[in-house]
Amino acid sequence: MKPLASAPRRLAAELALACTLLLSVAPVAAQIRVGQPSGFTGPVAAGVKENTEGARLYLDAVNARGGVHGQKIELVSVDDKFDPKLTAELGRKLIVEQGVIALFLNRGTPHSQALMPLLKEYKIPLVAPSTGAMLLHQPVHPYIFNVRATYQREAEKAVQHLASIGLTRIGILQVDDSFGTDAAAGALRGFERTQLKPLFHEKFDRANPDIAKLAAATKQHEAQAVIFIGSAAAVSDGTRAIRAAGSRAQIVTLSNNASGGFIKQMGEHARGTIVTQVFPYERSLAAPIVKEAADLAKAQGIAEVTPAMLEGYAAAKVLVEGLRRAGPNPTPAKLIQALETFRKVDIGGLEVSFSPTDHSGLGYADLSIIDENGKFRR
């Protein structure tokens, strides 16, 4: 018979064995964290949720196959309520408290600007911000890697399209912030290149837009079309007021409103609205990236892929390829170095390139129109 003194040792050994067995069967926690501070509530919530749904489509598929170098990717999404000050606060918490390897797919130009000091302080990358602000492209920011085209490119193309179909009385309605100023610069370049001048150029406050004033200007000037640069809420409210004032001006807005949620907000006024796009037609299965996303969406019971979802999906593909190239023990520095090795990386019929002197990613821009069934059509 063994002495009683050995009982504690036996108990300790049994407990250690039990813990080992539990750890061997417990699910492995995510080992690569990526932070997303974005407006999940507020005026851009619909687009943000669709962006994120598209990103998760791809990230979930990657994780189901074992992740990257055996490590799962966790997307830590937090709501900044579309407030740039909160974006910066949450960004710092994600870096310091959550230990994220990168910030990813945030929404908004002022919000991206609010993150810039953090990127420099912690030497951490921001991958695929959901904004086409030129200030994120030029001059090249060492820690920002864009995926989508610029707002200036979109706005310029929109004006050129309107001029090509014979419309000359075109006004600009612009939110008075860095996003609006940036996009309006592209529209003004479009006017120059078509040898036209804007019929009027009105600015409005981001938090409290004077919708009645915007509608009155559109009606008073008898505009044939309006380039409406603003959030989904501002554009939908403004369009209702413009129609109520008796104007039938063609409404044209940018890809920040390329979401199913925007169409719902527009309601009966959605039909005929032109929305610029920065990714291939989301129902054209001939585009490999669209077919990939559509197949994964169908498998998860999601009825359709929207343009905003496609943006998130493409962003996730770029992020994952960067993590793959960063190796089995990725760090922010290794991820930055890996992204700068991109040379015509095919993400499904679209080629993404980065270098130390160019972080622009894609330059694709197109136009769509909302049809009678509430769908984007090209």
Coordinates of C-alpha atoms in Angstrom, one line a residue:
M1 CA 0.0 0.0 0.0
K2 CA 1.3 3.4 -1.0
P3 CA 1.8 6.0 1.8
L4 CA -0.9 8.7 2.2
A5 CA 1.7 11.4 1.5
S6 CA 1.7 10.5 -2.2
A7 CA -2.1 11.3 -2.6
P8 CA -1.5 15.1 -3.2
R9 CA 1.1 14.2 -5.8
R10 CA -1.3 11.8 -7.5
L11 CA -4.0 14.4 -7.5
A12 CA -1.8 17.0 -9.0
A13 CA -0.7 14.6 -11.7
E14 CA -4.4 13.7 -12.5
L15 CA -5.3 17.4 -12.6
A16 CA -2.4 18.2 -15.0
L17 CA -3.5 15.3 -17.3
A18 CA -7.1 16.5 -17.2
C19 CA -6.0 20.0 -18.2
T20 CA -3.9 18.7 -21.0
L21 CA -6.8 16.7 -22.4
L22 CA -9.1 19.7 -22.1
L23 CA -6.6 21.9 -24.0
S24 CA -6.3 19.3 -26.7
V25 CA -10.0 19.2 -27.5
A26 CA -10.8 22.9 -26.9
P27 CA -11.2 25.1 -30.0
V28 CA -8.1 27.1 -30.8
A29 CA -8.6 30.8 -30.2
A30 CA -8.1 33.3 -33.0
Q31 CA -4.4 34.0 -33.2
I32 CA -4.3 37.0 -35.6
R33 CA -6.5 39.9 -34.6
V34 CA -7.5 42.6 -37.0
G35 CA -9.3 45.8 -35.8
Q36 CA -12.2 47.5 -37.5
P37 CA -13.5 50.8 -36.0
S38 CA -16.4 51.8 -38.2
G39 CA -19.9 53.3 -38.2
F40 CA -22.1 50.3 -37.4
T41 CA -24.7 52.8 -36.2
G42 CA -25.5 56.3 -37.6
P43 CA -25.8 57.6 -41.2
V44 CA -23.5 55.1 -42.9
A45 CA -24.5 52.0 -40.9
A46 CA -26.1 50.2 -43.9
G47 CA -23.0 50.3 -46.1
V48 CA -20.7 49.5 -43.2
K49 CA -22.6 46.4 -42.3
E50 CA -22.6 45.2 -45.9
N51 CA -18.8 46.0 -46.2
T52 CA -18.2 43.8 -43.1
E53 CA -20.5 41.0 -44.2
G54 CA -18.5 40.8 -47.4
A55 CA -15.2 40.7 -45.5
R56 CA -16.4 38.0 -43.2
L57 CA -17.6 35.9 -46.1
Y58 CA -13.9 35.5 -47.2
L59 CA -12.4 35.5 -43.7
D60 CA -14.8 32.8 -42.5
A61 CA -13.9 30.7 -45.6
V62 CA -10.2 31.1 -44.9
N63 CA -10.6 30.2 -41.2
A64 CA -12.7 27.1 -42.2
R65 CA -9.7 25.9 -44.2
G66 CA -7.3 26.3 -41.2
G67 CA -6.6 30.0 -41.4
V68 CA -3.2 31.5 -42.5
H69 CA -0.2 29.4 -41.6
G70 CA -2.4 27.5 -39.2
Q71 CA -3.6 30.7 -37.4
K72 CA -7.2 31.8 -37.4
I73 CA -8.1 35.5 -38.2
E74 CA -10.4 37.3 -35.9
L75 CA -12.0 40.5 -37.1
V76 CA -12.6 42.7 -34.1
S77 CA -15.3 45.1 -35.2
V78 CA -16.3 48.1 -33.0
D79 CA -18.8 50.9 -33.5
D80 CA -17.4 54.4 -33.8
K81 CA -20.9 55.8 -34.5
F82 CA -19.4 57.6 -37.5
D83 CA -17.6 60.1 -35.1
P84 CA -14.0 60.7 -36.0
K85 CA -13.1 61.4 -32.3
L86 CA -14.5 58.0 -31.3
T87 CA -12.7 56.4 -34.3
A88 CA -9.3 57.5 -32.8
E89 CA -10.2 56.4 -29.3
L90 CA -11.3 53.0 -30.4
G91 CA -8.4 52.6 -32.8
R92 CA -6.0 53.2 -29.9
K93 CA -7.8 50.6 -27.8
L94 CA -7.8 48.0 -30.5
I95 CA -4.0 48.5 -30.9
V96 CA -3.1 48.7 -27.2
E97 CA -5.7 46.5 -25.5
Q98 CA -6.6 44.0 -28.3
G99 CA -3.2 43.7 -29.8
V100 CA -4.4 43.9 -33.4
I101 CA -1.9 43.4 -36.2
A102 CA -3.6 45.9 -38.4
L103 CA -6.6 48.3 -38.7
F104 CA -8.9 47.4 -41.5
L105 CA -12.0 48.5 -43.5
N106 CA -12.9 51.6 -41.5
R107 CA -15.5 54.0 -43.1
G108 CA -15.0 57.7 -43.7
T109 CA -12.4 60.3 -44.8
P110 CA -12.3 62.4 -41.5
H111 CA -12.2 59.1 -39.6
S112 CA -9.2 57.8 -41.6
Q113 CA -7.5 61.1 -40.9
A114 CA -8.2 60.6 -37.2
L115 CA -6.3 57.2 -37.3
M116 CA -3.2 58.6 -39.1
P117 CA -1.4 59.7 -35.9
L118 CA -2.0 56.2 -34.4
L119 CA -0.6 54.5 -37.5
K120 CA 2.6 56.5 -37.2
E121 CA 2.9 56.2 -33.4
Y122 CA 2.5 52.4 -33.4
K123 CA 3.9 51.7 -36.9
I124 CA 0.8 49.7 -37.7
P125 CA -0.9 49.4 -41.1
L126 CA -4.4 50.5 -42.1
V127 CA -5.6 48.1 -44.8
A128 CA -8.4 48.9 -47.3
P129 CA -10.1 52.0 -45.7
S130 CA -13.6 52.3 -47.1
T131 CA -13.1 55.7 -48.6
G132 CA -11.7 57.0 -51.8
A133 CA -10.1 60.1 -50.4
M134 CA -7.1 61.3 -52.4
L135 CA -5.3 62.3 -49.2
L136 CA -4.9 58.6 -48.5
H137 CA -3.2 58.1 -51.9
Q138 CA -1.1 61.3 -52.4
P139 CA 1.3 61.8 -50.9
V140 CA 1.9 58.1 -50.2
H141 CA 1.2 57.3 -46.6
P142 CA 3.7 54.6 -45.4
Y143 CA 1.1 52.8 -43.3
I144 CA -2.1 53.1 -45.4
F145 CA -2.8 50.5 -48.1
N146 CA -5.8 51.4 -50.3
V147 CA -7.8 48.8 -52.3
R148 CA -10.5 50.8 -54.0
A149 CA -10.3 53.7 -56.5
T150 CA -10.5 57.4 -55.5
Y151 CA -13.6 59.5 -55.1
Q152 CA -12.1 62.0 -57.4
R153 CA -11.9 59.4 -60.2
E154 CA -15.6 58.5 -59.6
A155 CA -16.9 62.1 -59.5
E156 CA -14.9 63.1 -62.6
K157 CA -16.3 60.1 -64.5
A158 CA -19.8 60.9 -63.4
V159 CA -19.6 64.5 -64.8
Q160 CA -18.1 63.3 -68.0
H161 CA -21.0 60.7 -68.4
L162 CA -23.7 63.4 -67.8
A163 CA -22.0 65.7 -70.4
S164 CA -21.8 62.8 -72.9
I165 CA -25.6 62.3 -72.8
G166 CA -26.2 66.0 -73.4
L167 CA -26.8 67.3 -69.9
T168 CA -25.2 70.7 -69.2
R169 CA -27.1 72.2 -66.3
I170 CA -25.4 70.2 -63.6
G171 CA -25.1 71.3 -59.9
I172 CA -23.0 70.1 -57.0
L173 CA -24.3 69.4 -53.5
Q174 CA -21.4 68.7 -51.2
V175 CA -21.1 67.8 -47.5
D176 CA -18.7 70.3 -45.9
D177 CA -15.9 68.1 -44.7
S178 CA -12.7 66.5 -46.1
F179 CA -14.7 63.8 -47.9
G180 CA -16.9 66.3 -49.7
T181 CA -14.1 68.7 -50.6
D182 CA -12.0 65.8 -52.0
A183 CA -14.8 64.3 -54.1
A184 CA -15.9 67.8 -55.3
A185 CA -12.4 68.4 -56.6
G186 CA -12.9 65.4 -58.9
A187 CA -16.2 66.7 -60.1
L188 CA -14.7 70.1 -60.8
R189 CA -12.0 68.5 -62.9
G190 CA -14.7 66.7 -64.8
F191 CA -16.4 70.1 -65.6
E192 CA -13.1 71.4 -66.8
R193 CA -12.5 68.5 -69.1
T194 CA -16.0 68.8 -70.6
Q195 CA -15.6 72.6 -70.9
L196 CA -18.6 73.1 -68.6
K197 CA -19.1 75.0 -65.3
P198 CA -21.2 73.8 -62.4
L199 CA -24.7 75.4 -62.4
F200 CA -24.3 75.9 -58.6
H201 CA -22.1 74.5 -55.8
E202 CA -23.8 74.2 -52.4
K203 CA -22.2 72.9 -49.2
F204 CA -24.0 71.4 -46.2
D205 CA -23.1 70.5 -42.7
R206 CA -22.4 66.9 -42.1
A207 CA -24.2 66.6 -38.7
N208 CA -27.2 69.0 -39.5
P209 CA -27.7 69.4 -43.2
D210 CA -30.1 72.2 -44.3
I211 CA -32.1 69.9 -46.6
A212 CA -34.6 72.6 -47.5
K213 CA -31.8 74.9 -48.8
L214 CA -30.4 72.2 -51.0
A215 CA -33.8 71.4 -52.5
A216 CA -34.5 75.1 -53.1
A217 CA -31.2 75.6 -54.9
T218 CA -31.8 72.6 -57.2
K219 CA -35.3 73.8 -58.1
Q220 CA -34.4 77.5 -58.4
H221 CA -31.6 76.8 -60.9
E222 CA -33.7 74.3 -62.9
A223 CA -30.9 71.7 -62.7
Q224 CA -30.9 68.8 -65.1
A225 CA -28.7 66.8 -62.8
V226 CA -27.1 67.0 -59.4
I227 CA -23.8 65.5 -58.2
F228 CA -24.8 64.7 -54.6
I229 CA -21.8 64.1 -52.4
G230 CA -22.8 62.9 -48.9
S231 CA -23.8 60.1 -46.7
A232 CA -26.7 57.7 -47.5
A233 CA -29.0 59.6 -45.0
A234 CA -28.1 63.0 -46.4
V235 CA -28.6 61.9 -50.0
S236 CA -31.9 60.1 -49.4
D237 CA -33.3 63.0 -47.3
G238 CA -32.1 65.5 -49.8
T239 CA -33.6 63.6 -52.8
R240 CA -37.0 63.5 -51.1
A241 CA -36.9 67.2 -50.5
I242 CA -35.8 67.9 -54.1
R243 CA -38.7 65.8 -55.5
A244 CA -41.1 67.5 -53.1
A245 CA -39.9 70.9 -54.4
G246 CA -40.9 69.8 -57.9
S247 CA -37.5 69.1 -59.4
R248 CA -36.9 66.1 -61.6
A249 CA -33.1 66.5 -61.7
Q250 CA -31.1 63.4 -62.2
I251 CA -29.5 62.4 -58.9
V252 CA -25.9 61.1 -59.1
T253 CA -24.0 59.9 -56.0
L254 CA -20.8 58.1 -55.3
S255 CA -19.8 54.6 -54.3
N256 CA -19.9 55.3 -50.5
N257 CA -23.7 54.8 -51.2
A258 CA -23.4 51.7 -53.3
S259 CA -25.3 49.5 -50.8
G260 CA -28.6 47.7 -50.6
G261 CA -29.3 49.8 -47.5
F262 CA -29.0 53.0 -49.4
I263 CA -31.6 51.8 -51.9
K264 CA -34.0 51.0 -49.0
Q265 CA -33.4 54.5 -47.5
M266 CA -34.2 56.1 -50.9
G267 CA -37.5 54.2 -51.1
E268 CA -39.7 55.3 -53.9
H269 CA -37.1 57.8 -55.1
A270 CA -34.4 55.1 -55.7
R271 CA -35.3 54.3 -59.2
G272 CA -33.2 56.1 -61.8
T273 CA -30.5 57.3 -59.3
I274 CA -27.0 56.9 -60.7
V275 CA -24.4 55.5 -58.3
T276 CA -20.7 55.2 -59.2
Q277 CA -19.0 51.9 -58.5
V278 CA -15.5 50.8 -57.8
F279 CA -15.8 47.1 -58.4
P280 CA -17.2 44.9 -61.1
Y281 CA -20.9 44.4 -61.5
E282 CA -22.0 42.3 -58.5
R283 CA -24.3 40.1 -60.6
S284 CA -21.9 39.4 -63.4
L285 CA -20.7 35.9 -62.6
A286 CA -18.2 36.2 -65.4
A287 CA -16.0 38.2 -63.0
P288 CA -14.1 35.6 -60.9
I289 CA -14.3 37.7 -57.7
V290 CA -18.0 38.1 -58.1
K291 CA -18.6 34.3 -58.6
E292 CA -16.4 33.5 -55.6
A293 CA -18.3 35.9 -53.3
A294 CA -21.7 34.8 -54.7
D295 CA -21.0 31.1 -54.2
L296 CA -19.9 31.7 -50.6
A297 CA -23.0 33.9 -49.9
K298 CA -25.3 31.3 -51.3
A299 CA -23.7 28.6 -49.1
Q300 CA -24.4 30.8 -46.1
G301 CA -28.0 31.5 -47.1
I302 CA -27.3 35.1 -48.1
A303 CA -29.7 36.1 -51.0
E304 CA -27.3 38.4 -53.0
V305 CA -24.0 40.1 -53.0
T306 CA -24.2 44.0 -53.0
P307 CA -21.5 46.4 -54.2
A308 CA -20.6 47.2 -50.6
M309 CA -20.2 43.5 -49.8
L310 CA -18.0 43.1 -52.8
E311 CA -15.7 45.9 -51.5
G312 CA -15.4 44.1 -48.2
Y313 CA -14.7 40.8 -49.9
A314 CA -11.9 42.3 -52.0
A315 CA -10.4 44.0 -49.0
A316 CA -10.3 40.7 -47.1
K317 CA -8.6 39.0 -50.0
V318 CA -5.9 41.6 -50.0
L319 CA -5.5 41.4 -46.2
V320 CA -5.2 37.6 -46.2
E321 CA -2.7 37.5 -49.1
G322 CA -0.6 40.1 -47.1
L323 CA -0.8 37.9 -44.0
R324 CA 0.3 34.8 -46.1
R325 CA 3.3 36.7 -47.4
A326 CA 4.1 37.9 -43.9
G327 CA 4.9 34.4 -42.8
P328 CA 4.0 32.2 -39.8
N329 CA 4.8 34.8 -37.2
P330 CA 3.3 38.0 -38.6
T331 CA 3.9 41.4 -37.1
P332 CA 2.7 44.8 -38.3
A333 CA 6.1 45.5 -39.8
K334 CA 6.2 42.1 -41.6
L335 CA 2.7 42.8 -42.9
I336 CA 3.7 46.2 -44.3
Q337 CA 6.7 44.6 -46.0
A338 CA 4.6 41.8 -47.4
L339 CA 2.0 44.2 -48.9
E340 CA 4.7 46.2 -50.6
T341 CA 5.7 43.0 -52.5
F342 CA 2.3 43.0 -54.4
R343 CA 2.9 43.1 -58.1
K344 CA -0.3 42.6 -60.1
V345 CA -1.7 40.2 -57.5
D346 CA -4.9 38.7 -59.0
I347 CA -7.7 38.8 -56.5
G348 CA -10.3 37.4 -58.9
G349 CA -10.0 39.2 -62.2
L350 CA -8.7 42.4 -60.6
E351 CA -4.9 43.0 -60.2
V352 CA -3.6 44.8 -57.1
S353 CA -0.2 46.3 -56.9
F354 CA 1.7 48.1 -54.1
S355 CA 5.2 49.4 -53.8
P356 CA 7.0 51.7 -51.3
T357 CA 6.0 54.7 -53.6
D358 CA 2.5 53.6 -54.5
H359 CA -0.2 52.4 -52.1
S360 CA -3.2 53.0 -54.4
G361 CA -4.2 49.4 -55.2
L362 CA -7.0 49.5 -57.8
G363 CA -8.2 52.2 -60.2
Y364 CA -11.4 50.6 -61.4
A365 CA -14.4 53.0 -61.7
D366 CA -17.8 52.5 -63.4
L367 CA -21.4 53.8 -63.3
S368 CA -24.6 52.0 -62.3
I369 CA -28.3 53.0 -62.2
I370 CA -30.9 51.7 -59.7
D371 CA -33.7 50.0 -61.7
E372 CA -37.4 49.6 -61.0
N373 CA -36.7 46.4 -59.0
G374 CA -34.4 48.2 -56.6
K375 CA -31.2 46.7 -58.0
F376 CA -28.0 48.3 -59.3
R377 CA -27.8 47.8 -63.1
R378 CA -25.0 48.7 -65.5

